Amino acid sequence: MSESTFYVTTPIYYVNDAPHIGHGYTTVMGDIITRWHRQRGESVWYTTGTDEHGEKVLRKAEANGVTPQEWVDKLVEEEWRPLLQTIDVANDDFTRTTDQRHLDGAQAFWIALNERGAVYKGEFSGFYSVGAEEFVGDDDVIDGEDDDAGFKVSKLDGSRVELIAEENYFFRLSDYQQKLLDFYEANPSFIQPESARNEVISFVSRGLRDLSISRSTFDWGISVPWDEKHIFYVWIEALLSYATSVGYHNDRERFDEVWPAGIHLVGKDIARFHAVIWPAMLMAAGESVPHQVFAHGWLLVGGQKMSKSKANGIRPDEIVDTFGSDAYRYYFARALTFGSDGSISWEDISARYHAELANGFGNLASRVAAMIGKYFGGSLPAAGATTAAEQKVIDVVAEAVAEADAAIEAVAPQDALSAIWRIVDELNGYLTEQAPWKVAKDDAAGDRLATILSTAAEGLRVLAVVLNPVTPKASAVLWDSLGAGPALGALADQRIDAVAAWGQLPVGATITKPASLFPRIETAEE
Ligand code: MSP
C-alpha cells in the first residue's frame, strides 16, 4: 500500500469577490501548516481554488457583457492566481469548479447518490439569497431597512432574498441527523475548535430538513446528468471539489492515497456546510468522512467583520507592498488566535514588524554573522568547552521546538510562534549576558569567544528551519548566510524532528552577513 497523504484544503473562494485579507488568512494558515508537515517528512497535499458557478456569477458576467466562462477565466488569472504569489503560497493544486475533472466527478458523485436512493424530486418554495448563494429559512427572513427598504433580507448576513418556487432535486439530509450526532460523538476532533463543535451539534440536534440541491431557472452550473433541465446548487457542487480535484472520478488510486482529507480549513461562517452537509453527502455515497474541519474566526477591522460589502475589505497586496510577504504571513499567524475572531490594525502590524521581526530576529541574525566575520574571518569556529549558559540555550531550543510541533498538530500556529520566539529571546539574552564583543578584547579568551558565537550560529540554524514554514524568504536568506547548504542540504529538506540535535553546522562553514532580513520601514502612519 502506498503511503497515505495529509490532505489540506482551503475553501474554494467565490471568484466574483476581489481577494481580501480574509481569504488570504485561511490560505496562509493552510500554507504554514502544510509546509510544517512537509518538514516533518510527511507526504502532504495542499489545495486551494475558486468557486465559479451560480446565479451571482452569471448576473455579474451579463452585466459586464461577457460570457460567464470569459468572466471567470479573467478573474482567476487576474485576481486569484496572483494572490497566491503575493502571499507566497506553495499550494500543490488550484482547483476550479469549471475544470473538466470537476464536472465529470460531480456528476459521477450524484449518479452514485441517486443510485443509492439519497435523492428525490420535489417542489421547492422558499427564500434564496443570491448574494450569499444560500437558501434562507422563513424564520431568518426580515423586512429590509434603509437601502433595502421594500425588500426582504436574510437575518444571517443582511443580504437580499428572493422568493423562489421551482421544481428541485432534494438530498435526504434528514436521514442523517442521528448518524451525524453519533459521528461527532465518536470523533470529538472532527469539528474544531470547541465553540464550532458545540454550535454544529446544537444545530443538528434541532433537526435537519432535506436539502434542495438543484436549480432549474438558469444554466450556469453543472447539469444533473439524468435530467439536463436542472443544474446543481452551487454549494453542493463546491464541496465536491475537495474530492474531484484529487481523483474521485478520474484516478481512484490517487484518491485512495489522499482521501479522507486531513483537514478542511474554513471560516466559521461556512462551518455548517462542511461539518453537516458534507459528511452527510459522503456517508450517503459510501465514502469516508474527512478527519477534521477546523473553523477559524473572523478578521475584524475597526471592530467589524471585514467584508467587501462593508467597504472595509483590505487587499493583501496593500500590506505586502509595505511589509513584505514574510511579515504578512508572520503577522496573521502570530497576532491572532486561530479559531477566534481577532482585530487587526496597521499600527499593530507595524509595531510587531519592528519589535519582533526587525529588532528581535533580523538584528540577531545580522549581529551574529557580523561578529563571526569580524573575529573569525567569516569561518565558523569550533566550539570550546561549554558552560551552563550554553546548556540553557540547547535546552530552551529543544523544548521550544517540541512545543511548536505540538502546537501545529493542535492547529494553533500562534502558539507555535510564541514557542519559537522563546528561542529568539533566549539567544538575544544569551548574547547580552555573554557579551562576545567584550570577550573579544581578551586575547586569552579566543576559545570562549568561539563557543559563544558558534552557539549563537547553531541557534540561528534552528530558527531558519523552524521559521521556514512561516517566513520562507527570510529563512532562505539566513540559511545561505550561515553557509549551511553545502553541508546540510536544502532548507526545505531540514526535518523538524531532527533540528534540535546540536552541532550540525560544520566547523569552517562560510558565514556571511545577510542582507537585512527585515529592514526598518517608515510608514505614513508613523
Ligand atoms: N465559495 C464558498 C466556499 C465553498 S467551499 C466548498 C465561500 N467563498 S467565500 O469567497 O465567501 O470565502 C469564504 C471564506 O473566506 C471563509 O470561510 C473564510 O475562510 C474566508 N473569509 C472571508 N472573509 C473573512 C473574514 N472577514 N475573516 C476571516 N476569514 C474570512 O464561502
Coordinates of C-alpha atoms and ligand atoms in Angstrom, one line a residue:
M1 CA 0.0 0.0 0.0
S2 CA 1.3 3.4 -0.8
E3 CA 1.9 6.0 1.9
S4 CA -1.1 8.0 3.0
T5 CA -1.1 11.7 2.4
F6 CA -2.1 14.5 4.7
Y7 CA -4.5 16.5 2.6
V8 CA -5.1 20.2 3.5
T9 CA -7.7 22.4 1.9
T10 CA -8.9 26.0 2.0
P11 CA -12.5 26.9 1.0
I12 CA -12.7 27.5 -2.8
Y13 CA -13.4 31.2 -2.9
Y14 CA -16.2 32.9 -4.8
V15 CA -14.5 34.1 -8.0
N16 CA -16.5 37.2 -8.1
D17 CA -15.2 38.7 -4.9
A18 CA -11.9 40.7 -5.0
P19 CA -9.4 38.8 -2.9
H20 CA -9.1 40.4 0.5
I21 CA -7.1 39.5 3.7
G22 CA -9.9 37.3 5.0
H23 CA -9.3 34.9 2.0
G24 CA -5.5 35.4 2.5
Y25 CA -5.8 34.5 6.1
T26 CA -7.2 30.9 5.5
T27 CA -4.8 30.4 2.6
V28 CA -1.7 31.5 4.6
M29 CA -2.6 29.4 7.6
G30 CA -3.1 26.4 5.4
D31 CA 0.3 27.0 3.8
I32 CA 2.1 27.3 7.1
I33 CA 0.5 24.1 8.3
T34 CA 1.3 22.3 5.0
R35 CA 5.0 23.4 5.0
W36 CA 5.4 22.4 8.6
H37 CA 4.0 18.9 8.0
R38 CA 6.3 18.6 4.9
Q39 CA 9.3 19.4 7.1
R40 CA 8.2 16.6 9.4
G41 CA 8.8 14.3 6.5
E42 CA 5.1 13.6 5.8
S43 CA 3.5 13.4 2.4
V44 CA 1.2 16.4 2.2
W45 CA -1.1 17.8 -0.5
Y46 CA -2.4 21.3 -0.3
T47 CA -5.3 22.6 -2.5
T48 CA -7.0 25.9 -2.8
G49 CA -9.1 27.2 -5.7
T50 CA -12.2 29.0 -6.9
D51 CA -16.0 28.5 -6.8
E52 CA -17.2 29.7 -10.2
H53 CA -20.8 28.7 -10.8
G54 CA -24.1 30.1 -9.6
E55 CA -26.5 32.9 -10.3
K56 CA -24.4 35.6 -8.9
V57 CA -21.5 35.0 -11.3
L58 CA -23.9 34.7 -14.2
R59 CA -25.5 38.0 -13.4
K60 CA -22.1 39.7 -13.0
A61 CA -20.9 38.3 -16.3
E62 CA -24.0 39.5 -18.1
A63 CA -23.7 43.0 -16.5
N64 CA -20.1 43.1 -17.9
G65 CA -21.2 42.0 -21.3
V66 CA -19.2 38.8 -21.4
T67 CA -19.9 35.0 -21.2
P68 CA -19.7 33.6 -17.7
Q69 CA -16.7 31.4 -18.8
E70 CA -14.8 34.5 -20.0
W71 CA -15.7 36.3 -16.8
V72 CA -14.4 33.6 -14.5
D73 CA -11.3 33.0 -16.6
K74 CA -10.4 36.6 -16.3
L75 CA -10.9 36.8 -12.6
V76 CA -8.9 33.6 -11.9
E77 CA -6.0 34.9 -14.0
E78 CA -6.0 38.5 -12.9
E79 CA -7.0 38.2 -9.3
W80 CA -7.0 34.7 -7.7
R81 CA -3.8 33.1 -9.0
P82 CA -1.7 36.3 -8.4
L83 CA -3.0 36.3 -4.8
L84 CA -1.0 33.1 -4.2
Q85 CA 2.2 34.7 -5.4
T86 CA 1.6 37.9 -3.4
I87 CA 1.4 35.9 -0.1
D88 CA 4.0 33.3 -1.2
V89 CA 1.8 30.2 -1.0
A90 CA 3.2 26.9 -2.2
N91 CA -0.1 25.1 -3.0
D92 CA 0.1 21.8 -4.9
D93 CA -3.1 22.3 -6.8
F94 CA -5.5 25.0 -7.8
T95 CA -9.0 23.7 -8.3
R96 CA -11.6 25.4 -10.4
T97 CA -15.2 24.3 -10.5
T98 CA -15.1 24.8 -14.2
D99 CA -12.4 22.2 -14.6
Q100 CA -13.4 19.2 -16.6
R101 CA -12.3 16.8 -13.9
H102 CA -14.7 18.6 -11.6
L103 CA -17.6 18.5 -14.0
D104 CA -17.2 14.8 -14.5
G105 CA -16.5 14.0 -10.9
A106 CA -19.5 15.9 -9.6
Q107 CA -21.8 14.2 -12.0
A108 CA -20.4 10.8 -11.1
F109 CA -20.9 11.5 -7.4
W110 CA -24.6 12.4 -7.9
I111 CA -25.2 9.4 -10.0
A112 CA -23.9 7.3 -7.1
L113 CA -26.1 9.2 -4.7
N114 CA -29.1 8.8 -6.9
E115 CA -28.5 5.1 -7.3
R116 CA -28.3 4.7 -3.5
G117 CA -31.7 6.4 -3.2
A118 CA -30.5 9.5 -1.4
V119 CA -32.0 11.9 -4.0
Y120 CA -35.6 12.7 -5.0
K121 CA -37.5 15.3 -7.0
G122 CA -39.9 17.7 -5.3
E123 CA -41.3 21.2 -5.3
F124 CA -39.3 23.9 -3.6
S125 CA -40.8 27.1 -2.4
G126 CA -38.9 29.5 -0.2
F127 CA -36.4 32.2 0.1
Y128 CA -33.0 32.2 -1.6
S129 CA -30.2 34.8 -1.3
V130 CA -28.2 35.2 -4.5
G131 CA -25.7 37.3 -2.6
A132 CA -24.9 34.5 -0.2
E133 CA -25.9 31.7 -2.7
E134 CA -27.9 30.2 0.2
F135 CA -31.4 29.0 0.9
V136 CA -32.7 31.0 3.8
G137 CA -35.4 29.6 6.1
D138 CA -38.6 31.6 6.7
D139 CA -37.6 32.3 10.3
D140 CA -34.4 34.0 9.1
V141 CA -36.1 36.5 6.7
I142 CA -37.0 40.0 7.8
D143 CA -38.0 43.3 6.2
G144 CA -35.1 45.3 4.9
E145 CA -34.3 48.8 6.1
D146 CA -32.6 51.9 4.6
D147 CA -31.2 50.9 1.2
D148 CA -33.0 47.6 1.4
A149 CA -36.4 49.1 2.3
G150 CA -39.1 47.3 0.4
F151 CA -37.1 44.1 0.1
K152 CA -36.8 41.0 2.2
V153 CA -33.4 40.4 3.7
S154 CA -31.6 37.5 5.4
K155 CA -31.1 37.9 9.1
L156 CA -27.9 35.8 8.7
D157 CA -25.9 38.3 6.7
G158 CA -28.2 41.1 5.7
S159 CA -28.3 40.1 2.0
R160 CA -31.5 40.5 0.0
V161 CA -33.5 37.3 -0.5
E162 CA -35.9 36.3 -3.3
L163 CA -38.9 34.1 -3.1
I164 CA -38.5 31.2 -5.5
A165 CA -40.7 28.4 -6.4
E166 CA -39.3 25.7 -8.6
E167 CA -39.0 22.1 -9.2
N168 CA -35.8 20.9 -7.5
Y169 CA -34.0 17.7 -6.5
F170 CA -33.6 17.1 -2.9
F171 CA -31.0 15.3 -0.8
R172 CA -32.3 13.3 2.1
L173 CA -30.3 15.2 4.7
S174 CA -33.0 14.5 7.3
D175 CA -31.9 10.8 7.3
Y176 CA -28.5 11.8 8.7
Q177 CA -29.4 13.6 11.9
Q178 CA -28.6 10.7 14.2
K179 CA -25.8 9.4 12.1
L180 CA -24.1 12.7 12.3
L181 CA -24.6 13.1 16.0
D182 CA -23.1 9.6 16.6
F183 CA -20.3 10.6 14.3
Y184 CA -19.5 13.8 16.2
E185 CA -19.6 11.8 19.5
A186 CA -17.2 9.1 18.2
N187 CA -14.9 11.7 16.6
P188 CA -14.6 14.6 19.0
S189 CA -11.9 16.3 17.0
F190 CA -13.9 16.2 13.7
I191 CA -15.1 19.8 14.1
Q192 CA -12.9 22.1 16.0
P193 CA -12.5 24.4 17.9
E194 CA -14.9 23.5 20.6
S195 CA -17.1 26.6 20.0
A196 CA -17.7 25.5 16.4
R197 CA -18.3 21.9 17.5
N198 CA -20.9 23.0 20.1
E199 CA -22.6 25.2 17.5
V200 CA -22.8 22.4 15.0
I201 CA -24.0 19.8 17.5
S202 CA -26.8 22.1 18.7
F203 CA -27.8 22.9 15.1
V204 CA -28.1 19.2 14.2
S205 CA -29.8 18.3 17.4
R206 CA -32.6 20.7 16.5
G207 CA -33.4 18.6 13.5
L208 CA -32.4 18.5 9.8
R209 CA -34.6 19.1 6.8
D210 CA -34.0 17.7 3.4
L211 CA -31.9 19.9 1.3
S212 CA -32.7 21.3 -2.1
I213 CA -29.7 20.5 -4.3
S214 CA -30.6 21.7 -7.7
R215 CA -31.9 24.9 -9.5
S216 CA -33.8 25.0 -12.7
T217 CA -34.2 28.6 -13.7
F218 CA -30.7 29.4 -15.0
D219 CA -28.0 27.3 -16.5
W220 CA -24.5 28.4 -15.2
G221 CA -23.6 25.3 -13.4
I222 CA -23.2 21.5 -13.7
S223 CA -26.2 19.8 -15.1
V224 CA -27.9 16.9 -13.3
P225 CA -26.8 14.0 -15.5
W226 CA -30.2 12.3 -15.7
D227 CA -32.2 15.5 -16.0
E228 CA -30.5 18.2 -18.0
K229 CA -33.1 20.8 -17.2
H230 CA -31.5 21.1 -13.7
I231 CA -28.1 22.2 -12.5
F232 CA -26.7 21.5 -9.1
Y233 CA -27.0 24.0 -6.3
V234 CA -23.6 25.8 -6.2
W235 CA -22.7 24.9 -2.6
I236 CA -23.3 21.2 -3.1
E237 CA -21.1 21.2 -6.1
A238 CA -18.4 23.3 -4.5
L239 CA -18.0 20.9 -1.6
L240 CA -17.4 18.1 -4.1
S241 CA -14.3 19.9 -5.4
Y242 CA -12.4 18.6 -2.4
A243 CA -12.9 15.1 -3.8
T244 CA -13.0 15.8 -7.6
S245 CA -9.6 17.5 -7.5
V246 CA -7.8 14.5 -6.1
G247 CA -9.1 11.9 -8.4
Y248 CA -12.5 11.0 -7.1
H249 CA -13.7 10.1 -10.5
N250 CA -10.7 10.1 -12.8
D251 CA -8.0 8.4 -10.7
R252 CA -9.3 6.2 -7.9
E253 CA -5.8 5.0 -6.9
R254 CA -4.7 8.6 -6.2
F255 CA -8.0 9.3 -4.5
D256 CA -7.4 6.5 -2.1
E257 CA -4.0 7.8 -1.2
V258 CA -5.3 11.2 -0.3
W259 CA -8.8 10.6 0.9
P260 CA -10.2 11.2 3.5
A261 CA -8.9 14.7 3.7
G262 CA -6.7 15.5 6.8
I263 CA -8.1 19.0 7.4
H264 CA -10.5 21.3 5.8
L265 CA -9.8 24.9 6.9
V266 CA -12.8 27.1 6.8
G267 CA -14.1 30.4 8.3
K268 CA -16.7 29.8 10.9
D269 CA -19.4 31.3 8.6
I270 CA -19.2 28.1 6.5
A271 CA -18.6 25.5 9.2
R272 CA -22.1 24.1 8.9
F273 CA -21.8 23.3 5.2
H274 CA -18.6 21.4 5.9
A275 CA -19.5 19.7 9.2
V276 CA -23.1 18.8 8.5
I277 CA -23.9 18.7 4.7
W278 CA -20.6 17.5 3.5
P279 CA -20.2 14.5 5.8
A280 CA -23.8 13.5 5.2
M281 CA -23.2 13.6 1.4
L282 CA -20.1 11.4 1.9
M283 CA -21.8 9.0 4.1
A284 CA -24.7 8.7 1.6
A285 CA -22.2 8.0 -1.2
G286 CA -20.3 5.4 0.9
E287 CA -17.1 7.4 1.1
S288 CA -15.1 8.2 4.2
V289 CA -15.5 11.4 6.1
P290 CA -12.6 13.9 6.5
H291 CA -10.6 13.8 9.7
Q292 CA -11.2 17.4 10.6
V293 CA -12.9 20.6 9.8
F294 CA -11.3 23.5 11.5
A295 CA -13.3 26.7 11.7
H296 CA -11.4 29.9 12.3
G297 CA -12.7 33.2 13.3
W298 CA -13.3 36.5 11.6
L299 CA -10.8 39.2 10.9
L300 CA -12.2 42.4 12.4
V301 CA -11.2 45.7 11.1
G302 CA -12.2 48.7 13.2
G303 CA -14.2 46.2 15.3
Q304 CA -16.3 45.0 12.4
K305 CA -16.1 41.8 10.3
M306 CA -14.2 42.7 7.3
S307 CA -16.1 42.2 4.1
K308 CA -16.3 43.7 0.7
S309 CA -19.8 44.9 1.2
K310 CA -18.9 47.0 4.2
A311 CA -16.1 48.6 2.2
N312 CA -13.6 47.7 4.9
G313 CA -12.0 45.0 2.8
I314 CA -8.2 45.2 2.7
R315 CA -6.3 43.7 -0.3
P316 CA -3.4 41.5 0.7
D317 CA -1.0 43.5 -1.5
E318 CA -1.7 46.7 0.4
I319 CA 0.1 45.1 3.3
V320 CA 2.6 43.0 1.4
D321 CA 3.8 46.0 -0.6
T322 CA 4.9 47.7 2.6
F323 CA 6.0 44.9 4.8
G324 CA 6.7 42.0 2.5
S325 CA 5.1 38.6 2.3
D326 CA 7.1 37.1 5.2
A327 CA 5.9 39.8 7.6
Y328 CA 2.3 39.4 6.3
R329 CA 2.4 35.6 7.0
Y330 CA 4.0 36.1 10.3
Y331 CA 1.6 38.7 11.5
F332 CA -1.6 36.8 10.8
A333 CA -0.2 33.6 12.3
R334 CA 1.2 35.3 15.4
A335 CA -1.1 38.1 16.3
L336 CA -4.4 36.2 16.1
T337 CA -5.7 33.1 17.8
F338 CA -6.6 30.7 15.1
G339 CA -10.2 29.7 15.9
S340 CA -11.3 33.0 17.4
D341 CA -12.2 36.4 16.0
G342 CA -9.3 38.9 16.1
S343 CA -8.8 42.6 15.4
I344 CA -6.0 43.6 13.1
S345 CA -4.6 47.1 12.5
W346 CA -1.9 48.8 10.5
E347 CA -0.3 50.1 13.7
D348 CA -0.2 46.6 15.2
I349 CA 1.4 45.2 12.1
S350 CA 4.0 47.9 12.1
A351 CA 4.7 47.5 15.8
R352 CA 5.2 43.8 15.6
Y353 CA 7.2 44.1 12.4
H354 CA 9.7 46.4 14.1
A355 CA 9.8 44.8 17.6
E356 CA 9.6 41.1 16.7
L357 CA 10.9 40.7 13.2
A358 CA 13.3 43.6 12.7
N359 CA 14.8 44.0 16.2
G360 CA 14.2 40.6 17.7
F361 CA 15.0 38.3 14.8
G362 CA 16.6 40.2 11.9
N363 CA 19.0 42.1 14.1
L364 CA 20.1 38.9 15.9
A365 CA 20.9 37.2 12.6
S366 CA 23.0 40.1 11.3
R367 CA 24.8 40.7 14.6
V368 CA 26.0 37.1 14.9
A369 CA 27.1 36.9 11.3
A370 CA 28.9 40.3 11.6
M371 CA 30.8 39.2 14.7
I372 CA 31.9 35.9 13.1
G373 CA 33.0 37.9 10.1
K374 CA 35.0 40.3 12.3
Y375 CA 36.6 37.9 14.8
F376 CA 36.9 34.7 12.7
G377 CA 37.1 36.0 9.1
G378 CA 33.7 34.6 8.4
S379 CA 34.6 31.0 9.1
L380 CA 32.5 29.2 11.8
P381 CA 34.9 28.5 14.7
A382 CA 34.9 25.2 16.6
A383 CA 33.2 25.5 20.0
G384 CA 35.4 25.0 23.0
A385 CA 34.2 23.8 26.5
T386 CA 30.6 24.6 27.2
T387 CA 29.1 26.1 30.3
A388 CA 25.7 26.2 31.9
A389 CA 24.8 29.1 29.7
E390 CA 25.2 27.1 26.5
Q391 CA 23.3 24.2 28.0
K392 CA 20.4 26.5 28.8
V393 CA 20.3 27.6 25.1
I394 CA 20.3 24.0 24.0
D395 CA 17.6 23.1 26.4
V396 CA 15.4 26.0 25.5
V397 CA 15.7 25.2 21.8
A398 CA 14.8 21.6 22.3
E399 CA 11.8 22.4 24.4
A400 CA 10.6 25.2 22.1
V401 CA 10.8 23.0 19.0
A402 CA 8.8 20.2 20.7
E403 CA 6.2 22.7 21.8
A404 CA 5.9 24.4 18.4
D405 CA 5.5 21.0 16.8
A406 CA 2.7 20.0 19.2
A407 CA 1.0 23.4 18.6
I408 CA 0.9 22.9 14.8
E409 CA -0.5 19.4 15.5
A410 CA -3.2 21.2 17.5
V411 CA -3.8 23.7 14.7
A412 CA -2.5 26.6 16.9
P413 CA 0.1 28.4 14.8
Q414 CA 0.1 31.4 17.2
D415 CA 1.3 29.0 20.0
A416 CA 4.0 27.6 17.7
L417 CA 5.3 31.1 17.0
S418 CA 5.3 32.1 20.7
A419 CA 7.3 28.9 21.4
I420 CA 9.7 29.7 18.6
W421 CA 10.1 33.3 19.8
R422 CA 11.4 31.9 23.1
I423 CA 14.4 30.8 21.1
V424 CA 14.8 34.3 19.7
D425 CA 14.6 35.9 23.1
E426 CA 16.9 33.3 24.7
L427 CA 19.6 33.9 22.0
N428 CA 19.3 37.7 22.4
G429 CA 19.6 37.4 26.2
Y430 CA 22.5 34.9 25.9
L431 CA 24.4 37.4 23.7
T432 CA 23.7 40.3 26.1
E433 CA 24.9 38.3 29.1
Q434 CA 27.9 36.7 27.4
A435 CA 28.9 40.0 25.7
P436 CA 31.1 38.5 23.0
W437 CA 32.3 42.0 22.0
K438 CA 33.9 42.2 25.4
V439 CA 35.3 38.7 25.4
A440 CA 37.0 39.6 22.1
K441 CA 39.1 42.1 23.8
D442 CA 40.8 39.4 25.9
D443 CA 43.4 37.7 23.7
A444 CA 43.4 34.7 26.0
A445 CA 39.7 34.0 25.7
G446 CA 39.6 33.1 22.0
D447 CA 38.1 29.7 22.8
R448 CA 35.3 31.2 24.8
L449 CA 34.5 33.7 22.0
A450 CA 34.3 30.7 19.6
T451 CA 32.0 28.9 21.9
I452 CA 29.6 31.8 22.2
L453 CA 29.4 32.6 18.5
S454 CA 29.1 29.1 17.4
T455 CA 26.3 28.5 19.9
A456 CA 24.5 31.6 18.6
A457 CA 25.0 30.4 15.0
E458 CA 23.6 27.0 15.9
G459 CA 20.6 28.8 17.4
L460 CA 20.1 30.7 14.1
R461 CA 20.3 27.4 12.2
V462 CA 17.4 26.1 14.2
L463 CA 15.5 29.4 13.7
A464 CA 16.0 29.3 9.9
V465 CA 14.5 25.8 9.8
V466 CA 11.5 26.2 12.1
L467 CA 10.6 29.6 10.7
N468 CA 10.8 28.3 7.1
P469 CA 7.1 27.4 7.0
V470 CA 6.2 31.0 8.2
T471 CA 8.8 33.3 6.7
P472 CA 10.3 31.3 3.9
K473 CA 12.1 34.2 2.2
A474 CA 13.9 35.4 5.3
S475 CA 14.7 31.8 6.3
A476 CA 16.3 31.2 2.9
V477 CA 18.5 34.2 3.2
L478 CA 19.5 33.2 6.7
W479 CA 20.3 29.6 5.6
D480 CA 22.6 31.0 2.9
S481 CA 24.2 33.4 5.3
L482 CA 25.1 30.6 7.6
G483 CA 26.7 28.7 4.8
A484 CA 24.5 25.7 5.8
G485 CA 23.5 24.4 2.3
P486 CA 26.8 22.7 1.3
A487 CA 26.9 20.5 4.4
L488 CA 23.3 20.2 5.4
G489 CA 21.4 20.4 2.1
A490 CA 18.3 22.4 1.1
L491 CA 16.4 24.2 3.7
A492 CA 13.1 22.7 2.8
D493 CA 14.6 19.2 3.4
Q494 CA 15.5 20.0 7.0
R495 CA 13.4 17.9 9.3
I496 CA 11.7 19.5 12.3
D497 CA 12.2 16.3 14.3
A498 CA 16.0 16.4 13.8
V499 CA 16.5 20.2 14.0
A500 CA 17.2 20.4 17.7
A501 CA 20.2 18.0 17.6
W502 CA 23.0 20.3 18.4
G503 CA 26.2 21.0 16.4
Q504 CA 25.0 20.5 12.8
L505 CA 26.7 23.5 11.2
P506 CA 30.2 22.3 10.3
V507 CA 33.3 24.0 11.6
G508 CA 34.6 26.2 8.8
A509 CA 31.2 26.9 7.3
T510 CA 31.3 30.2 5.4
I511 CA 29.3 32.8 7.3
T512 CA 28.3 36.0 5.5
K513 CA 26.4 38.9 6.8
P514 CA 22.8 38.6 5.4
A515 CA 21.1 41.4 3.6
S516 CA 18.9 42.9 6.3
L517 CA 16.1 40.3 6.8
F518 CA 13.5 42.9 8.0
P519 CA 14.7 46.5 7.2
R520 CA 13.1 49.3 9.2
I521 CA 10.1 50.8 7.4
E522 CA 8.9 54.3 7.7
T523 CA 5.1 54.1 7.2
A524 CA 2.8 57.1 6.6
E525 CA 1.0 56.2 9.9
E526 CA 4.1 56.7 12.0
Ligands
MSP1 N1 -17.4 29.6 -2.1 C1 -17.7 29.4 -0.7 C2 -16.9 28.3 -0.1 C3 -17.1 26.9 -0.8 S1 -16.0 25.8 -0.1 C4 -16.5 24.3 -0.7 C5 -17.4 30.7 0.0 N2 -16.5 31.5 -0.6 S2 -16.0 32.9 0.0 O1 -15.3 33.5 -1.0 O2 -17.1 33.6 0.6 O3 -15.0 32.6 1.1 C6 -15.3 32.3 2.4 C7 -14.0 32.1 3.2 O4 -13.2 33.2 3.1 C8 -14.4 32.0 4.7 O5 -14.8 30.7 5.0 C9 -13.0 32.3 5.2 O6 -12.2 31.2 5.0 C10 -12.6 33.5 4.3 N3 -13.0 34.8 4.8 C11 -13.8 35.7 4.2 N4 -14.0 36.8 5.0 C12 -13.3 36.6 6.1 C13 -13.1 37.4 7.3 N5 -13.5 38.7 7.4 N6 -12.3 36.9 8.2 C14 -11.7 35.7 8.1 N7 -11.9 34.9 7.0 C15 -12.8 35.3 6.1 O7 -17.9 30.9 1.1

